[in-house]
């Protein structure tokens, strides 16, 4: 569908929030706790954080929660009864205040979850998720969306994209998809038809830092390069970068057992962990951190474009901000672009 | 609340308290039947995680018991254990875990009646405290739908 | 700064060590670790009050160890960590050279770990008053409120283990939380899994934590997990007279006194 442009008056934002709640939507919105902002099911408009560049965690949890049940089971003497995950339990979710880089990440995450096998639970959750994006008026030195195919006012992945016309001003609303139109259908009077506003002039300025296609081409030849060793020496091998990333999709399957019954759950995992690739034999093909770091970059900038036709990084900069030891991905990518073999 | 029967797990050492509990039985002393005994070689082997696992699996109270100081079969296992319990108890208290539900005791192989008394008073206390619902709620997380942490 | 750089340069020129672990200017105005291997790398080194990352976590890192003999620029918490690691046989005089960065901005080249030990024993380990207040606040709550407070604080933890990776004392190649066949601590992040993981972390660091705050600083979600370690530090003082990392002698929790006092065992 073509994008339908409307105007949302500044005091209509709260009304929209409440209308969504009245229409049984679970709203995941940025909420502050301990100085960090993360998406949480939020009951009131006043609890929603407004002054931030980027949330600490991405909004991927709406479709890919850190921990989710796949099935329950009970064992009897001669039988095992398994009851699969009940899709009806999935609520209708609206993710509120998603940045364009996160919204774009949904396409990348979906590519992974629909590569060969179509992941049922993921797709079910996504089908019930509506994304209300907020364009960026501010950016920091970790942001690099413009280097990876995005921009601070990118509509890709959002169902509705809102752009504030200046600090505290009215909002330009772009209704992008049918899901977005569905929201307009029950909050119609808030979305006024108007020609006013040019969103470009309100957007943050994010300079282009590198060319991702060039990096991809280089990576083909860089598997054995010592750049990985150099870059990763200070990496301490935690999961912070993967867990905050909107496109990281690795997971583990665990059985949580209580006596004769239990649940099988899917939970996040990270390629940064030393035991991520350990084999049953004890052999570990990624024995040292440099190989794990290489995997992180290769996966996002070489393997994903090759196999899935999308890149695995939206330039949100979260991994750089979350890393306890300042493994700045932008700095590392730029240095890959600069080195010659 | 009146028909609440506490479930209590007792972690005991083989050489003193287990033998003591045996004596309670052979002396035909009647005592509360709410306790499931788990036998260990020594109190030094009773890992703090085992206590938490007991709560996970639905225990309302816990007894940890072994040889009196200086009576350890392995000389010092109970001294090591005591130091760890002192610290573990402080940690539990800080985190709001109900330390009134964990009873530590020294019961020797000859103290059959003390064992009966430890069990009875613990059962009474836990009966008053009621089921440990707080912990059970957390342990039963899969019952709840997990969407977002 | 020049003194520090010259010392490091000399060490690398003389090939006394193969690598010097130090601080350099990072992105976002935060210093980060640097591994100087050539004399000219010494020019990158910095030292100021922003240098709070505990570099001792790198001493036991496989890839760093593989470089052979190393030197480290060590603030007081880093020096404490080194002595604790030495007492646990993770490092010794033959593979580590310590350049002390003292609280009063001096640069000391220590001849051996025994000298480092003597130096750190001049300072008592004592928790900051702001944490004391936080703990007192918790003590004043009812037990149930405390429980709810912790469940709520730990709820965001997504088990990235940055706190573990940043702690010099968490050097085990296979941590108890990593065992999942069968599971011991629940692997996924949920209320029970998070509670047990943090209790486990605190217990395993009892008597070993040197109060550097690396764990809490590393947490991307700002969870105040170091409060647990701080309370145990205070309790170690209250019950057993406290501890200091020591090259020789018993560790707080691997020893006992026959007259250790308690009031809860029947
Ligand atoms: S790799 Fe880093 S910058 Fe790229 S999408 Fe993931 S978190 Fe954002
Ligand atoms: S890059 Fe940073 S966040 Fe990622 S694994 Fe390494 S230390 Fe952790
Ligand atoms: S537990 Fe935290 S404060 Fe203690 S030594 Fe480890 S990182 Fe430092
Ligand atoms: S660093 Fe924070 S989020 Fe990560 S495991 Fe530790 S407490 Fe949890």
PDB file of N, CA, C and O in Angstrom, chain C residues 4 20-23 47 51 53-56 59 71-82 96-103 106-108 110 116 119-120:
ATOM      1  N   UNK C   4      54.921   6.745  33.517  1.00  0.00           N
ATOM      2  CA  UNK C   4      54.305   5.454  33.212  1.00  0.00           C
ATOM      3  C   UNK C   4      54.703   4.984  31.819  1.00  0.00           C
ATOM      4  O   UNK C   4      55.151   3.851  31.617  1.00  0.00           O
ATOM      5  N   UNK C  20      52.239  -5.574  27.689  1.00  0.00           N
ATOM      6  CA  UNK C  20      51.861  -4.799  28.868  1.00  0.00           C
ATOM      7  C   UNK C  20      50.363  -4.499  28.770  1.00  0.00           C
ATOM      8  O   UNK C  20      49.891  -3.940  27.784  1.00  0.00           O
ATOM      9  N   UNK C  21      49.633  -4.910  29.801  1.00  0.00           N
ATOM     10  CA  UNK C  21      48.201  -4.611  29.827  1.00  0.00           C
ATOM     11  C   UNK C  21      48.024  -3.263  30.503  1.00  0.00           C
ATOM     12  O   UNK C  21      48.461  -3.075  31.642  1.00  0.00           O
ATOM     13  N   UNK C  22      47.405  -2.338  29.806  1.00  0.00           N
ATOM     14  CA  UNK C  22      47.227  -1.011  30.383  1.00  0.00           C
ATOM     15  C   UNK C  22      45.907  -0.398  29.964  1.00  0.00           C
ATOM     16  O   UNK C  22      45.050  -1.063  29.386  1.00  0.00           O
ATOM     17  N   UNK C  23      45.770   0.906  30.272  1.00  0.00           N
ATOM     18  CA  UNK C  23      44.574   1.643  29.852  1.00  0.00           C
ATOM     19  C   UNK C  23      44.926   2.555  28.690  1.00  0.00           C
ATOM     20  O   UNK C  23      46.004   3.140  28.657  1.00  0.00           O
ATOM     21  N   UNK C  47      46.602   7.092  32.417  1.00  0.00           N
ATOM     22  CA  UNK C  47      46.138   6.750  33.755  1.00  0.00           C
ATOM     23  C   UNK C  47      45.496   7.973  34.393  1.00  0.00           C
ATOM     24  O   UNK C  47      46.117   9.020  34.519  1.00  0.00           O
ATOM     25  N   UNK C  51      39.983   5.396  35.127  1.00  0.00           N
ATOM     26  CA  UNK C  51      40.459   4.034  34.875  1.00  0.00           C
ATOM     27  C   UNK C  51      39.948   3.078  35.955  1.00  0.00           C
ATOM     28  O   UNK C  51      40.661   2.761  36.911  1.00  0.00           O
ATOM     29  N   UNK C  53      38.125   0.110  35.102  1.00  0.00           N
ATOM     30  CA  UNK C  53      38.018  -1.254  34.593  1.00  0.00           C
ATOM     31  C   UNK C  53      39.057  -2.113  35.314  1.00  0.00           C
ATOM     32  O   UNK C  53      40.194  -1.696  35.478  1.00  0.00           O
ATOM     33  N   UNK C  54      38.660  -3.307  35.757  1.00  0.00           N
ATOM     34  CA  UNK C  54      39.632  -4.153  36.453  1.00  0.00           C
ATOM     35  C   UNK C  54      40.420  -4.990  35.446  1.00  0.00           C
ATOM     36  O   UNK C  54      39.958  -6.018  34.964  1.00  0.00           O
ATOM     37  N   UNK C  55      41.631  -4.523  35.149  1.00  0.00           N
ATOM     38  CA  UNK C  55      42.450  -5.175  34.121  1.00  0.00           C
ATOM     39  C   UNK C  55      42.873  -6.585  34.514  1.00  0.00           C
ATOM     40  O   UNK C  55      43.269  -7.381  33.665  1.00  0.00           O
ATOM     41  N   UNK C  56      42.789  -6.892  35.803  1.00  0.00           N
ATOM     42  CA  UNK C  56      43.237  -8.221  36.248  1.00  0.00           C
ATOM     43  C   UNK C  56      42.427  -9.335  35.591  1.00  0.00           C
ATOM     44  O   UNK C  56      42.882 -10.470  35.504  1.00  0.00           O
ATOM     45  N   UNK C  59      44.388 -11.214  32.964  1.00  0.00           N
ATOM     46  CA  UNK C  59      45.564 -12.043  33.258  1.00  0.00           C
ATOM     47  C   UNK C  59      45.278 -13.513  33.003  1.00  0.00           C
ATOM     48  O   UNK C  59      46.135 -14.265  32.557  1.00  0.00           O
ATOM     49  N   UNK C  71      53.261  -7.715  31.710  1.00  0.00           N
ATOM     50  CA  UNK C  71      53.237  -6.714  32.781  1.00  0.00           C
ATOM     51  C   UNK C  71      51.850  -6.104  32.779  1.00  0.00           C
ATOM     52  O   UNK C  71      51.134  -6.152  31.786  1.00  0.00           O
ATOM     53  N   UNK C  72      51.479  -5.535  33.922  1.00  0.00           N
ATOM     54  CA  UNK C  72      50.147  -4.936  34.010  1.00  0.00           C
ATOM     55  C   UNK C  72      50.241  -3.636  34.797  1.00  0.00           C
ATOM     56  O   UNK C  72      50.990  -3.554  35.773  1.00  0.00           O
ATOM     57  N   UNK C  73      49.549  -2.612  34.318  1.00  0.00           N
ATOM     58  CA  UNK C  73      49.480  -1.389  35.105  1.00  0.00           C
ATOM     59  C   UNK C  73      48.292  -1.560  36.047  1.00  0.00           C
ATOM     60  O   UNK C  73      47.169  -1.761  35.598  1.00  0.00           O
ATOM     61  N   UNK C  74      48.589  -1.505  37.346  1.00  0.00           N
ATOM     62  CA  UNK C  74      47.595  -1.969  38.311  1.00  0.00           C
ATOM     63  C   UNK C  74      47.221  -0.915  39.334  1.00  0.00           C
ATOM     64  O   UNK C  74      48.063  -0.428  40.087  1.00  0.00           O
ATOM     65  N   UNK C  75      45.936  -0.567  39.344  1.00  0.00           N
ATOM     66  CA  UNK C  75      45.411   0.273  40.410  1.00  0.00           C
ATOM     67  C   UNK C  75      45.247  -0.597  41.655  1.00  0.00           C
ATOM     68  O   UNK C  75      45.422  -1.816  41.585  1.00  0.00           O
ATOM     69  N   UNK C  76      44.872   0.022  42.760  1.00  0.00           N
ATOM     70  CA  UNK C  76      44.768  -0.746  44.005  1.00  0.00           C
ATOM     71  C   UNK C  76      43.847  -1.968  43.873  1.00  0.00           C
ATOM     72  O   UNK C  76      44.236  -3.087  44.240  1.00  0.00           O
ATOM     73  N   UNK C  77      42.619  -1.807  43.319  1.00  0.00           N
ATOM     74  CA  UNK C  77      41.772  -3.005  43.166  1.00  0.00           C
ATOM     75  C   UNK C  77      42.406  -4.058  42.252  1.00  0.00           C
ATOM     76  O   UNK C  77      42.249  -5.252  42.488  1.00  0.00           O
ATOM     77  N   UNK C  78      43.134  -3.607  41.244  1.00  0.00           N
ATOM     78  CA  UNK C  78      43.789  -4.568  40.353  1.00  0.00           C
ATOM     79  C   UNK C  78      44.883  -5.311  41.116  1.00  0.00           C
ATOM     80  O   UNK C  78      45.023  -6.532  41.008  1.00  0.00           O
ATOM     81  N   UNK C  79      45.651  -4.581  41.930  1.00  0.00           N
ATOM     82  CA  UNK C  79      46.699  -5.232  42.733  1.00  0.00           C
ATOM     83  C   UNK C  79      46.092  -6.258  43.680  1.00  0.00           C
ATOM     84  O   UNK C  79      46.607  -7.358  43.838  1.00  0.00           O
ATOM     85  N   UNK C  80      44.982  -5.883  44.311  1.00  0.00           N
ATOM     86  CA  UNK C  80      44.321  -6.841  45.211  1.00  0.00           C
ATOM     87  C   UNK C  80      43.918  -8.087  44.447  1.00  0.00           C
ATOM     88  O   UNK C  80      44.090  -9.213  44.912  1.00  0.00           O
ATOM     89  N   UNK C  81      43.360  -7.868  43.247  1.00  0.00           N
ATOM     90  CA  UNK C  81      42.924  -9.009  42.445  1.00  0.00           C
ATOM     91  C   UNK C  81      44.106  -9.916  42.123  1.00  0.00           C
ATOM     92  O   UNK C  81      43.994 -11.141  42.165  1.00  0.00           O
ATOM     93  N   UNK C  82      45.236  -9.293  41.802  1.00  0.00           N
ATOM     94  CA  UNK C  82      46.415 -10.078  41.435  1.00  0.00           C
ATOM     95  C   UNK C  82      46.853 -10.972  42.590  1.00  0.00           C
ATOM     96  O   UNK C  82      47.136 -12.153  42.410  1.00  0.00           O
ATOM     97  N   UNK C  96      54.294 -12.596  35.683  1.00  0.00           N
ATOM     98  CA  UNK C  96      53.646 -11.289  35.796  1.00  0.00           C
ATOM     99  C   UNK C  96      54.533 -10.261  36.483  1.00  0.00           C
ATOM    100  O   UNK C  96      55.175 -10.528  37.489  1.00  0.00           O
ATOM    101  N   UNK C  97      54.540  -9.093  35.908  1.00  0.00           N
ATOM    102  CA  UNK C  97      55.309  -7.966  36.400  1.00  0.00           C
ATOM    103  C   UNK C  97      54.309  -6.854  36.687  1.00  0.00           C
ATOM    104  O   UNK C  97      53.517  -6.502  35.821  1.00  0.00           O
ATOM    105  N   UNK C  98      54.324  -6.336  37.908  1.00  0.00           N
ATOM    106  CA  UNK C  98      53.275  -5.381  38.280  1.00  0.00           C
ATOM    107  C   UNK C  98      53.805  -3.945  38.352  1.00  0.00           C
ATOM    108  O   UNK C  98      54.783  -3.657  39.034  1.00  0.00           O
ATOM    109  N   UNK C  99      53.164  -3.063  37.593  1.00  0.00           N
ATOM    110  CA  UNK C  99      53.460  -1.631  37.687  1.00  0.00           C
ATOM    111  C   UNK C  99      52.295  -0.992  38.436  1.00  0.00           C
ATOM    112  O   UNK C  99      51.192  -0.871  37.911  1.00  0.00           O
ATOM    113  N   UNK C 100      52.552  -0.627  39.674  1.00  0.00           N
ATOM    114  CA  UNK C 100      51.475  -0.125  40.517  1.00  0.00           C
ATOM    115  C   UNK C 100      51.116   1.326  40.197  1.00  0.00           C
ATOM    116  O   UNK C 100      52.004   2.160  39.981  1.00  0.00           O
ATOM    117  N   UNK C 101      49.829   1.603  40.119  1.00  0.00           N
ATOM    118  CA  UNK C 101      49.340   2.975  39.992  1.00  0.00           C
ATOM    119  C   UNK C 101      48.649   3.280  41.313  1.00  0.00           C
ATOM    120  O   UNK C 101      47.557   2.793  41.573  1.00  0.00           O
ATOM    121  N   UNK C 102      49.315   4.039  42.154  1.00  0.00           N
ATOM    122  CA  UNK C 102      48.829   4.175  43.517  1.00  0.00           C
ATOM    123  C   UNK C 102      47.722   5.221  43.599  1.00  0.00           C
ATOM    124  O   UNK C 102      47.592   6.067  42.719  1.00  0.00           O
ATOM    125  N   UNK C 103      46.938   5.147  44.692  1.00  0.00           N
ATOM    126  CA  UNK C 103      45.850   6.129  44.852  1.00  0.00           C
ATOM    127  C   UNK C 103      46.374   7.566  44.837  1.00  0.00           C
ATOM    128  O   UNK C 103      45.655   8.484  44.445  1.00  0.00           O
ATOM    129  N   UNK C 106      51.212   7.795  42.174  1.00  0.00           N
ATOM    130  CA  UNK C 106      52.600   7.392  41.941  1.00  0.00           C
ATOM    131  C   UNK C 106      52.636   6.165  41.052  1.00  0.00           C
ATOM    132  O   UNK C 106      51.684   5.404  41.002  1.00  0.00           O
ATOM    133  N   UNK C 107      53.757   6.002  40.389  1.00  0.00           N
ATOM    134  CA  UNK C 107      53.952   4.802  39.580  1.00  0.00           C
ATOM    135  C   UNK C 107      55.062   3.986  40.236  1.00  0.00           C
ATOM    136  O   UNK C 107      56.182   4.459  40.371  1.00  0.00           O
ATOM    137  N   UNK C 108      54.724   2.794  40.717  1.00  0.00           N
ATOM    138  CA  UNK C 108      55.726   1.979  41.415  1.00  0.00           C
ATOM    139  C   UNK C 108      55.997   0.701  40.627  1.00  0.00           C
ATOM    140  O   UNK C 108      55.061  -0.013  40.274  1.00  0.00           O
ATOM    141  N   UNK C 110      57.016  -2.789  41.059  1.00  0.00           N
ATOM    142  CA  UNK C 110      57.213  -3.777  42.124  1.00  0.00           C
ATOM    143  C   UNK C 110      58.156  -4.873  41.644  1.00  0.00           C
ATOM    144  O   UNK C 110      58.060  -5.323  40.495  1.00  0.00           O
ATOM    145  N   UNK C 116      53.957  -6.341  46.259  1.00  0.00           N
ATOM    146  CA  UNK C 116      52.585  -5.902  45.974  1.00  0.00           C
ATOM    147  C   UNK C 116      51.700  -6.209  47.183  1.00  0.00           C
ATOM    148  O   UNK C 116      50.883  -5.388  47.619  1.00  0.00           O
ATOM    149  N   UNK C 119      52.203  -3.806  49.904  1.00  0.00           N
ATOM    150  CA  UNK C 119      51.574  -2.531  49.566  1.00  0.00           C
ATOM    151  C   UNK C 119      50.060  -2.552  49.802  1.00  0.00           C
ATOM    152  O   UNK C 119      49.511  -1.669  50.461  1.00  0.00           O
ATOM    153  N   UNK C 120      49.398  -3.567  49.316  1.00  0.00           N
ATOM    154  CA  UNK C 120      47.929  -3.556  49.449  1.00  0.00           C
ATOM    155  C   UNK C 120      47.489  -3.701  50.901  1.00  0.00           C
ATOM    156  O   UNK C 120      46.423  -3.226  51.274  1.00  0.00           O
TER     157      UNK C 120
END
